[in-house]
mmCIF file of N, CA and C in Angstrom:
data_model
loop_
_atom_site.group_PDB
_atom_site.id
_atom_site.type_symbol
_atom_site.label_atom_id
_atom_site.label_comp_id
_atom_site.label_asym_id
_atom_site.label_seq_id
_atom_site.Cartn_x
_atom_site.Cartn_y
_atom_site.Cartn_z
ATOM 1 N N MET A 171 0.835 -1.176 0.000
ATOM 2 C CA MET A 171 0.000 0.000 0.000
ATOM 3 C C MET A 171 0.884 1.244 0.000
ATOM 4 N N ARG A 172 0.584 2.137 -0.871
ATOM 5 C CA ARG A 172 1.364 3.350 -1.013
ATOM 6 C C ARG A 172 0.674 4.524 -0.327
ATOM 7 N N VAL A 173 1.399 5.209 0.564
ATOM 8 C CA VAL A 173 0.842 6.364 1.263
ATOM 9 C C VAL A 173 1.270 7.618 0.507
ATOM 10 N N PRO A 174 0.306 8.446 0.138
ATOM 11 C CA PRO A 174 0.667 9.673 -0.577
ATOM 12 C C PRO A 174 1.621 10.542 0.250
ATOM 13 N N LEU A 175 2.472 11.265 -0.441
ATOM 14 C CA LEU A 175 3.468 12.115 0.203
ATOM 15 C C LEU A 175 2.818 13.124 1.150
ATOM 16 N N ARG A 176 1.713 13.703 0.756
ATOM 17 C CA ARG A 176 1.043 14.704 1.584
ATOM 18 C C ARG A 176 0.619 14.108 2.932
ATOM 19 N N VAL A 177 0.055 12.902 2.921
ATOM 20 C CA VAL A 177 -0.366 12.236 4.154
ATOM 21 C C VAL A 177 0.852 11.941 5.026
ATOM 22 N N SER A 178 1.933 11.485 4.412
ATOM 23 C CA SER A 178 3.158 11.198 5.167
ATOM 24 C C SER A 178 3.704 12.452 5.839
ATOM 25 N N LEU A 179 3.691 13.573 5.139
ATOM 26 C CA LEU A 179 4.185 14.824 5.708
ATOM 27 C C LEU A 179 3.308 15.299 6.866
ATOM 28 N N ILE A 180 1.992 15.153 6.730
ATOM 29 C CA ILE A 180 1.079 15.552 7.807
ATOM 30 C C ILE A 180 1.319 14.697 9.042
ATOM 31 N N LEU A 181 1.459 13.386 8.852
ATOM 32 C CA LEU A 181 1.718 12.492 9.981
ATOM 33 C C LEU A 181 3.056 12.803 10.643
ATOM 34 N N ALA A 182 4.068 13.075 9.837
ATOM 35 C CA ALA A 182 5.388 13.395 10.384
ATOM 36 C C ALA A 182 5.339 14.702 11.176
ATOM 37 N N ALA A 183 4.661 15.708 10.641
ATOM 38 C CA ALA A 183 4.551 16.990 11.347
ATOM 39 C C ALA A 183 3.805 16.814 12.665
ATOM 40 N N GLY A 184 2.764 16.013 12.658
ATOM 41 C CA GLY A 184 2.009 15.751 13.884
ATOM 42 C C GLY A 184 2.844 15.050 14.928
ATOM 43 N N SER A 185 3.655 14.096 14.515
ATOM 44 C CA SER A 185 4.483 13.379 15.488
ATOM 45 C C SER A 185 5.585 14.277 16.044
ATOM 46 N N LEU A 186 6.027 15.266 15.274
ATOM 47 C CA LEU A 186 7.020 16.214 15.780
ATOM 48 C C LEU A 186 6.399 17.199 16.763
ATOM 49 N N ALA A 187 5.131 17.515 16.585
ATOM 50 C CA ALA A 187 4.460 18.478 17.464
ATOM 51 C C ALA A 187 4.169 17.895 18.838
ATOM 52 N N LEU A 188 3.965 16.596 18.949
ATOM 53 C CA LEU A 188 3.619 15.991 20.237
ATOM 54 C C LEU A 188 4.666 16.239 21.317
ATOM 55 N N PRO A 189 5.962 16.039 21.048
ATOM 56 C CA PRO A 189 6.943 16.334 22.101
ATOM 57 C C PRO A 189 6.946 17.808 22.500
ATOM 58 N N ILE A 190 6.706 18.704 21.559
ATOM 59 C CA ILE A 190 6.665 20.129 21.876
ATOM 60 C C ILE A 190 5.504 20.415 22.817
ATOM 61 N N LEU A 191 4.330 19.848 22.546
ATOM 62 C CA LEU A 191 3.180 20.040 23.418
ATOM 63 C C LEU A 191 3.431 19.443 24.794
ATOM 64 N N ALA A 192 4.087 18.306 24.842
ATOM 65 C CA ALA A 192 4.370 17.664 26.126
ATOM 66 C C ALA A 192 5.327 18.504 26.965
ATOM 67 N N GLN A 193 6.204 19.275 26.297
ATOM 68 C CA GLN A 193 7.180 20.092 27.004
ATOM 69 C C GLN A 193 6.642 21.475 27.355
ATOM 70 N N GLN A 194 5.383 21.728 27.031
ATOM 71 C CA GLN A 194 4.817 23.045 27.266
ATOM 72 C C GLN A 194 4.949 23.456 28.724
ATOM 73 N N GLY A 195 4.854 22.496 29.621
ATOM 74 C CA GLY A 195 5.056 22.781 31.035
ATOM 75 C C GLY A 195 4.099 23.815 31.573
ATOM 76 N N VAL A 196 4.624 24.738 32.353
ATOM 77 C CA VAL A 196 3.786 25.696 33.070
ATOM 78 C C VAL A 196 3.489 26.960 32.263
ATOM 79 N N ALA A 197 4.201 27.205 31.172
ATOM 80 C CA ALA A 197 3.989 28.430 30.398
ATOM 81 C C ALA A 197 2.549 28.510 29.905
ATOM 82 N N GLY A 198 1.978 29.709 30.000
ATOM 83 C CA GLY A 198 0.617 29.931 29.523
ATOM 84 C C GLY A 198 -0.286 30.458 30.616
ATOM 85 N N ARG A 199 -1.577 30.412 30.336
ATOM 86 C CA ARG A 199 -2.587 30.934 31.268
ATOM 87 C C ARG A 199 -3.251 29.789 32.028
ATOM 88 N N TRP A 200 -3.425 29.983 33.333
ATOM 89 C CA TRP A 200 -4.033 28.999 34.230
ATOM 90 C C TRP A 200 -5.142 29.676 35.029
ATOM 91 N N ASN A 201 -6.319 29.072 35.053
ATOM 92 C CA ASN A 201 -7.463 29.609 35.788
ATOM 93 C C ASN A 201 -7.653 28.849 37.089
ATOM 94 N N ALA A 202 -8.009 29.579 38.142
ATOM 95 C CA ALA A 202 -8.213 28.952 39.448
ATOM 96 C C ALA A 202 -9.288 29.703 40.218
ATOM 97 N N SER A 203 -9.777 29.061 41.257
ATOM 98 C CA SER A 203 -10.742 29.667 42.163
ATOM 99 C C SER A 203 -10.569 29.014 43.528
ATOM 100 N N ILE A 204 -10.643 29.825 44.571
ATOM 101 C CA ILE A 204 -10.603 29.285 45.929
ATOM 102 C C ILE A 204 -11.833 29.791 46.680
ATOM 103 N N ASP A 205 -12.267 29.026 47.659
ATOM 104 C CA ASP A 205 -13.387 29.433 48.496
ATOM 105 C C ASP A 205 -12.875 30.304 49.634
ATOM 106 N N THR A 206 -13.559 31.421 49.860
ATOM 107 C CA THR A 206 -13.229 32.327 50.954
ATOM 108 C C THR A 206 -14.504 32.574 51.763
ATOM 109 N N PRO A 207 -14.381 33.145 52.952
ATOM 110 C CA PRO A 207 -15.590 33.470 53.720
ATOM 111 C C PRO A 207 -16.534 34.416 52.962
ATOM 112 N N GLN A 208 -15.995 35.191 52.026
ATOM 113 C CA GLN A 208 -16.805 36.110 51.231
ATOM 114 C C GLN A 208 -17.346 35.459 49.957
ATOM 115 N N GLY A 209 -17.031 34.198 49.726
ATOM 116 C CA GLY A 209 -17.472 33.485 48.528
ATOM 117 C C GLY A 209 -16.291 33.106 47.658
ATOM 118 N N PRO A 210 -16.565 32.546 46.462
ATOM 119 C CA PRO A 210 -15.472 32.128 45.570
ATOM 120 C C PRO A 210 -14.625 33.322 45.123
ATOM 121 N N PHE A 211 -13.327 33.097 45.039
ATOM 122 C CA PHE A 211 -12.383 34.109 44.582
ATOM 123 C C PHE A 211 -11.696 33.558 43.338
ATOM 124 N N ALA A 212 -12.084 34.078 42.173
ATOM 125 C CA ALA A 212 -11.537 33.600 40.895
ATOM 126 C C ALA A 212 -10.335 34.450 40.490
ATOM 127 N N PHE A 213 -9.342 33.789 39.906
ATOM 128 C CA PHE A 213 -8.142 34.480 39.445
ATOM 129 C C PHE A 213 -7.472 33.648 38.369
ATOM 130 N N ALA A 214 -6.483 34.234 37.725
ATOM 131 C CA ALA A 214 -5.731 33.527 36.684
ATOM 132 C C ALA A 214 -4.255 33.873 36.816
ATOM 133 N N PHE A 215 -3.425 32.905 36.492
ATOM 134 C CA PHE A 215 -1.986 33.121 36.409
ATOM 135 C C PHE A 215 -1.596 33.136 34.942
ATOM 136 N N GLU A 216 -0.712 34.037 34.575
ATOM 137 C CA GLU A 216 -0.116 34.077 33.241
ATOM 138 C C GLU A 216 1.375 33.853 33.445
ATOM 139 N N PHE A 217 1.881 32.682 32.999
ATOM 140 C CA PHE A 217 3.266 32.310 33.246
ATOM 141 C C PHE A 217 4.098 32.361 31.970
ATOM 142 N N LEU A 218 5.319 32.866 32.100
ATOM 143 C CA LEU A 218 6.340 32.837 31.055
ATOM 144 C C LEU A 218 7.564 32.162 31.661
ATOM 145 N N VAL A 219 8.262 31.356 30.859
ATOM 146 C CA VAL A 219 9.463 30.671 31.336
ATOM 147 C C VAL A 219 10.580 30.933 30.340
ATOM 148 N N ASP A 220 11.730 31.428 30.829
ATOM 149 C CA ASP A 220 12.858 31.642 29.926
ATOM 150 C C ASP A 220 13.719 30.382 29.853
ATOM 151 N N ALA A 221 14.746 30.419 29.012
ATOM 152 C CA ALA A 221 15.594 29.244 28.776
ATOM 153 C C ALA A 221 16.322 28.786 30.040
ATOM 154 N N ALA A 222 16.558 29.697 30.978
ATOM 155 C CA ALA A 222 17.266 29.351 32.213
ATOM 156 C C ALA A 222 16.327 28.794 33.285
ATOM 157 N N GLY A 223 15.032 28.701 32.974
ATOM 158 C CA GLY A 223 14.072 28.177 33.940
ATOM 159 C C GLY A 223 13.513 29.224 34.883
ATOM 160 N N LYS A 224 13.712 30.518 34.547
ATOM 161 C CA LYS A 224 13.157 31.578 35.385
ATOM 162 C C LYS A 224 11.694 31.783 35.016
ATOM 163 N N LEU A 225 10.850 31.771 36.028
ATOM 164 C CA LEU A 225 9.413 31.954 35.856
ATOM 165 C C LEU A 225 9.063 33.419 36.088
ATOM 166 N N SER A 226 8.296 33.991 35.163
ATOM 167 C CA SER A 226 7.810 35.360 35.328
ATOM 168 C C SER A 226 6.350 35.388 34.902
ATOM 169 N N GLY A 227 5.749 36.542 34.965
ATOM 170 C CA GLY A 227 4.350 36.676 34.588
ATOM 171 C C GLY A 227 3.588 37.435 35.651
ATOM 172 N N ALA A 228 2.289 37.105 35.796
ATOM 173 C CA ALA A 228 1.441 37.834 36.737
ATOM 174 C C ALA A 228 0.230 37.008 37.126
ATOM 175 N N MET A 229 -0.373 37.418 38.239
ATOM 176 C CA MET A 229 -1.678 36.906 38.625
ATOM 177 C C MET A 229 -2.680 38.010 38.315
ATOM 178 N N HIS A 230 -3.834 37.640 37.752
ATOM 179 C CA HIS A 230 -4.868 38.605 37.391
ATOM 180 C C HIS A 230 -6.160 38.262 38.127
ATOM 181 N N ASN A 231 -6.796 39.291 38.707
ATOM 182 C CA ASN A 231 -8.126 39.116 39.293
ATOM 183 C C ASN A 231 -8.806 40.472 39.405
ATOM 184 N N GLU A 232 -10.117 40.446 39.691
ATOM 185 C CA GLU A 232 -10.888 41.685 39.752
ATOM 186 C C GLU A 232 -10.510 42.556 40.947
ATOM 187 N N LEU A 233 -10.151 41.957 42.057
ATOM 188 C CA LEU A 233 -9.865 42.717 43.269
ATOM 189 C C LEU A 233 -8.523 43.449 43.208
ATOM 190 N N PHE A 234 -7.461 42.741 42.798
ATOM 191 C CA PHE A 234 -6.113 43.306 42.808
ATOM 192 C C PHE A 234 -5.611 43.723 41.426
ATOM 193 N N GLY A 235 -6.344 43.421 40.365
ATOM 194 C CA GLY A 235 -5.860 43.699 39.018
ATOM 195 C C GLY A 235 -4.753 42.721 38.667
ATOM 196 N N SER A 236 -3.638 43.218 38.146
ATOM 197 C CA SER A 236 -2.497 42.364 37.799
ATOM 198 C C SER A 236 -1.382 42.556 38.821
ATOM 199 N N THR A 237 -0.892 41.448 39.335
ATOM 200 C CA THR A 237 0.191 41.465 40.316
ATOM 201 C C THR A 237 1.360 40.671 39.753
ATOM 202 N N PRO A 238 2.533 41.299 39.584
ATOM 203 C CA PRO A 238 3.667 40.584 38.989
ATOM 204 C C PRO A 238 4.224 39.486 39.892
ATOM 205 N N ILE A 239 4.685 38.437 39.248
ATOM 206 C CA ILE A 239 5.329 37.316 39.936
ATOM 207 C C ILE A 239 6.765 37.705 40.280
ATOM 208 N N LYS A 240 7.193 37.333 41.490
ATOM 209 C CA LYS A 240 8.571 37.578 41.937
ATOM 210 C C LYS A 240 9.227 36.249 42.278
ATOM 211 N N ASP A 241 10.537 36.205 42.170
ATOM 212 C CA ASP A 241 11.338 35.042 42.589
ATOM 213 C C ASP A 241 10.823 33.736 41.992
ATOM 214 N N GLY A 242 10.407 33.766 40.727
ATOM 215 C CA GLY A 242 9.850 32.577 40.087
ATOM 216 C C GLY A 242 10.920 31.628 39.578
ATOM 217 N N ALA A 243 10.656 30.327 39.713
ATOM 218 C CA ALA A 243 11.584 29.302 39.231
ATOM 219 C C ALA A 243 10.804 28.075 38.776
ATOM 220 N N VAL A 244 11.375 27.387 37.798
ATOM 221 C CA VAL A 244 10.822 26.124 37.297
ATOM 222 C C VAL A 244 11.936 25.097 37.340
ATOM 223 N N ASP A 245 11.624 23.919 37.871
ATOM 224 C CA ASP A 245 12.569 22.805 37.912
ATOM 225 C C ASP A 245 11.802 21.559 37.499
ATOM 226 N N GLY A 246 11.901 21.203 36.217
ATOM 227 C CA GLY A 246 11.106 20.088 35.699
ATOM 228 C C GLY A 246 9.637 20.452 35.737
ATOM 229 N N ASN A 247 8.839 19.695 36.471
ATOM 230 C CA ASN A 247 7.412 19.982 36.612
ATOM 231 C C ASN A 247 7.097 20.798 37.865
ATOM 232 N N ASP A 248 8.118 21.135 38.648
ATOM 233 C CA ASP A 248 7.909 21.881 39.891
ATOM 234 C C ASP A 248 8.082 23.377 39.656
ATOM 235 N N VAL A 249 7.207 24.166 40.283
ATOM 236 C CA VAL A 249 7.265 25.620 40.158
ATOM 237 C C VAL A 249 7.252 26.250 41.546
ATOM 238 N N SER A 250 7.814 27.440 41.630
ATOM 239 C CA SER A 250 7.727 28.231 42.859
ATOM 240 C C SER A 250 7.782 29.705 42.473
ATOM 241 N N PHE A 251 7.062 30.522 43.233
ATOM 242 C CA PHE A 251 7.048 31.960 42.981
ATOM 243 C C PHE A 251 6.393 32.664 44.163
ATOM 244 N N LYS A 252 6.476 33.999 44.157
ATOM 245 C CA LYS A 252 5.866 34.814 45.206
ATOM 246 C C LYS A 252 5.042 35.923 44.571
ATOM 247 N N LEU A 253 4.031 36.348 45.299
ATOM 248 C CA LEU A 253 3.232 37.512 44.934
ATOM 249 C C LEU A 253 3.196 38.437 46.138
ATOM 250 N N THR A 254 3.364 39.737 45.910
ATOM 251 C CA THR A 254 3.268 40.720 46.983
ATOM 252 C C THR A 254 2.146 41.691 46.649
ATOM 253 N N PHE A 255 1.217 41.845 47.599
ATOM 254 C CA PHE A 255 0.055 42.712 47.428
ATOM 255 C C PHE A 255 0.146 43.878 48.406
ATOM 256 N N ASP A 256 -0.355 45.033 47.986
ATOM 257 C CA ASP A 256 -0.478 46.165 48.894
ATOM 258 C C ASP A 256 -1.793 46.021 49.640
ATOM 259 N N ALA A 257 -1.723 45.986 50.958
ATOM 260 C CA ALA A 257 -2.906 45.850 51.807
ATOM 261 C C ALA A 257 -2.964 47.056 52.746
ATOM 262 N N PRO A 258 -4.127 47.309 53.350
ATOM 263 C CA PRO A 258 -4.240 48.461 54.258
ATOM 264 C C PRO A 258 -3.210 48.452 55.390
ATOM 265 N N ASP A 259 -2.820 47.270 55.845
ATOM 266 C CA ASP A 259 -1.845 47.175 56.939
ATOM 267 C C ASP A 259 -0.408 47.022 56.448
ATOM 268 N N GLY A 260 -0.172 47.231 55.167
ATOM 269 C CA GLY A 260 1.169 47.098 54.605
ATOM 270 C C GLY A 260 1.228 45.994 53.571
ATOM 271 N N ALA A 261 2.412 45.754 53.051
ATOM 272 C CA ALA A 261 2.596 44.736 52.010
ATOM 273 C C ALA A 261 2.350 43.342 52.574
ATOM 274 N N MET A 262 1.755 42.498 51.746
ATOM 275 C CA MET A 262 1.434 41.119 52.117
ATOM 276 C C MET A 262 2.044 40.220 51.040
ATOM 277 N N THR A 263 2.891 39.262 51.435
ATOM 278 C CA THR A 263 3.546 38.364 50.482
ATOM 279 C C THR A 263 3.044 36.941 50.676
ATOM 280 N N ILE A 264 2.751 36.296 49.547
ATOM 281 C CA ILE A 264 2.315 34.902 49.551
ATOM 282 C C ILE A 264 3.285 34.111 48.685
ATOM 283 N N SER A 265 3.813 33.011 49.227
ATOM 284 C CA SER A 265 4.698 32.104 48.485
ATOM 285 C C SER A 265 3.869 30.959 47.926
ATOM 286 N N TYR A 266 4.188 30.552 46.702
ATOM 287 C CA TYR A 266 3.489 29.452 46.043
ATOM 288 C C TYR A 266 4.491 28.380 45.638
ATOM 289 N N THR A 267 4.124 27.128 45.823
ATOM 290 C CA THR A 267 4.875 25.997 45.284
ATOM 291 C C THR A 267 3.863 25.074 44.628
ATOM 292 N N GLY A 268 4.301 24.387 43.578
ATOM 293 C CA GLY A 268 3.354 23.508 42.912
ATOM 294 C C GLY A 268 3.997 22.576 41.920
ATOM 295 N N THR A 269 3.147 21.723 41.350
ATOM 296 C CA THR A 269 3.582 20.727 40.383
ATOM 297 C C THR A 269 2.597 20.679 39.224
ATOM 298 N N VAL A 270 3.146 20.708 38.008
ATOM 299 C CA VAL A 270 2.337 20.603 36.793
ATOM 300 C C VAL A 270 2.151 19.136 36.445
ATOM 301 N N LYS A 271 0.902 18.758 36.189
ATOM 302 C CA LYS A 271 0.575 17.415 35.696
ATOM 303 C C LYS A 271 -0.423 17.590 34.569
ATOM 304 N N GLY A 272 0.085 17.575 33.337
ATOM 305 C CA GLY A 272 -0.789 17.772 32.182
ATOM 306 C C GLY A 272 -1.389 19.163 32.194
ATOM 307 N N ASP A 273 -2.721 19.236 32.198
ATOM 308 C CA ASP A 273 -3.417 20.517 32.186
ATOM 309 C C ASP A 273 -3.858 20.961 33.574
ATOM 310 N N GLU A 274 -3.246 20.387 34.615
ATOM 311 C CA GLU A 274 -3.546 20.792 35.982
ATOM 312 C C GLU A 274 -2.263 21.205 36.698
ATOM 313 N N LEU A 275 -2.390 22.231 37.513
ATOM 314 C CA LEU A 275 -1.276 22.738 38.302
ATOM 315 C C LEU A 275 -1.711 22.721 39.765
ATOM 316 N N ALA A 276 -1.187 21.768 40.529
ATOM 317 C CA ALA A 276 -1.504 21.662 41.954
ATOM 318 C C ALA A 276 -0.609 22.634 42.708
ATOM 319 N N LEU A 277 -1.215 23.601 43.388
ATOM 320 C CA LEU A 277 -0.468 24.650 44.077
ATOM 321 C C LEU A 277 -0.790 24.685 45.565
ATOM 322 N N THR A 278 0.197 25.100 46.332
ATOM 323 C CA THR A 278 -0.002 25.407 47.743
ATOM 324 C C THR A 278 0.476 26.836 47.956
ATOM 325 N N SER A 279 -0.387 27.649 48.557
ATOM 326 C CA SER A 279 -0.019 29.032 48.867
ATOM 327 C C SER A 279 0.211 29.151 50.367
ATOM 328 N N LYS A 280 1.186 29.968 50.726
ATOM 329 C CA LYS A 280 1.523 30.132 52.141
ATOM 330 C C LYS A 280 1.834 31.602 52.411
ATOM 331 N N PHE A 281 1.109 32.183 53.367
ATOM 332 C CA PHE A 281 1.375 33.565 53.746
ATOM 333 C C PHE A 281 2.712 33.659 54.463
ATOM 334 N N GLU A 282 3.476 34.699 54.123
ATOM 335 C CA GLU A 282 4.690 35.008 54.867
ATOM 336 C C GLU A 282 4.263 35.974 55.961
ATOM 337 N N GLY A 283 4.193 35.504 57.177
ATOM 338 C CA GLY A 283 3.641 36.288 58.275
ATOM 339 C C GLY A 283 2.189 35.883 58.492
ATOM 340 N N ALA A 284 1.510 36.591 59.345
ATOM 341 C CA ALA A 284 0.122 36.255 59.673
ATOM 342 C C ALA A 284 -0.814 36.673 58.543
ATOM 343 N N PRO A 285 -1.716 35.784 58.125
ATOM 344 C CA PRO A 285 -2.665 36.150 57.080
ATOM 345 C C PRO A 285 -3.684 37.162 57.604
ATOM 346 N N PRO A 286 -4.170 38.047 56.725
ATOM 347 C CA PRO A 286 -5.141 39.043 57.170
ATOM 348 C C PRO A 286 -6.454 38.385 57.578
ATOM 349 N N GLY A 287 -7.088 38.941 58.592
ATOM 350 C CA GLY A 287 -8.388 38.442 59.015
ATOM 351 C C GLY A 287 -8.351 37.081 59.667
ATOM 352 N N GLY A 288 -7.166 36.585 60.015
ATOM 353 C CA GLY A 288 -7.071 35.281 60.656
ATOM 354 C C GLY A 288 -7.374 34.118 59.738
ATOM 355 N N GLY A 289 -7.270 34.320 58.434
ATOM 356 C CA GLY A 289 -7.526 33.244 57.471
ATOM 357 C C GLY A 289 -6.465 32.164 57.557
ATOM 358 N N PRO A 290 -6.613 31.107 56.745
ATOM 359 C CA PRO A 290 -5.625 30.019 56.790
ATOM 360 C C PRO A 290 -4.257 30.499 56.309
ATOM 361 N N ALA A 291 -3.216 30.089 57.015
ATOM 362 C CA ALA A 291 -1.855 30.469 56.640
ATOM 363 C C ALA A 291 -1.404 29.731 55.388
ATOM 364 N N GLU A 292 -1.979 28.562 55.138
ATOM 365 C CA GLU A 292 -1.599 27.739 53.990
ATOM 366 C C GLU A 292 -2.864 27.180 53.352
ATOM 367 N N GLN A 293 -2.885 27.156 52.016
ATOM 368 C CA GLN A 293 -4.052 26.640 51.305
ATOM 369 C C GLN A 293 -3.603 25.941 50.028
ATOM 370 N N SER A 294 -4.199 24.788 49.744
ATOM 371 C CA SER A 294 -3.911 24.050 48.511
ATOM 372 C C SER A 294 -5.093 24.172 47.564
ATOM 373 N N PHE A 295 -4.781 24.260 46.272
ATOM 374 C CA PHE A 295 -5.817 24.357 45.249
ATOM 375 C C PHE A 295 -5.234 23.905 43.921
ATOM 376 N N THR A 296 -6.102 23.718 42.941
ATOM 377 C CA THR A 296 -5.668 23.284 41.613
ATOM 378 C C THR A 296 -6.091 24.307 40.574
ATOM 379 N N ALA A 297 -5.135 24.730 39.751
ATOM 380 C CA ALA A 297 -5.418 25.606 38.618
ATOM 381 C C ALA A 297 -5.499 24.741 37.364
ATOM 382 N N LYS A 298 -6.321 25.161 36.420
ATOM 383 C CA LYS A 298 -6.488 24.422 35.166
ATOM 384 C C LYS A 298 -5.977 25.276 34.013
ATOM 385 N N ARG A 299 -5.278 24.615 33.087
ATOM 386 C CA ARG A 299 -4.748 25.323 31.921
ATOM 387 C C ARG A 299 -5.909 25.878 31.096
ATOM 388 N N ALA A 300 -5.841 27.155 30.746
ATOM 389 C CA ALA A 300 -6.868 27.775 29.909
ATOM 390 C C ALA A 300 -6.765 27.217 28.495
ATOM 391 N N GLN A 301 -7.886 26.950 27.906
ATOM 392 C CA GLN A 301 -7.911 26.379 26.550
ATOM 393 C C GLN A 301 -8.007 27.442 25.493
#
């Protein structure tokens, strides 16, 4: 059976694209929501990764707008970064660590210092890759 050249080229291009998609890692947009005493809090992360594994980008939400990522790093499927917000009582920093598994990013956030309002100092949640 003879396979036309066009079909062979399409199949070859598709097989080359699969490893690239698998290596996509954390780069891109991720949507998440956590439950708070005031109700659900929806937000999104926009991640960029350079060749050295430095993570940059921002978190976006209605309350804080865009907050830049600080001290970001990627090591294989593991990520870490910090966000600092201006609050009435001064700056508030939250550290994040997580692991990418396909289109899910399991994250744990931890307040540096006491969380405002006596909320949980540490919280785990899952972000989903935006399609």
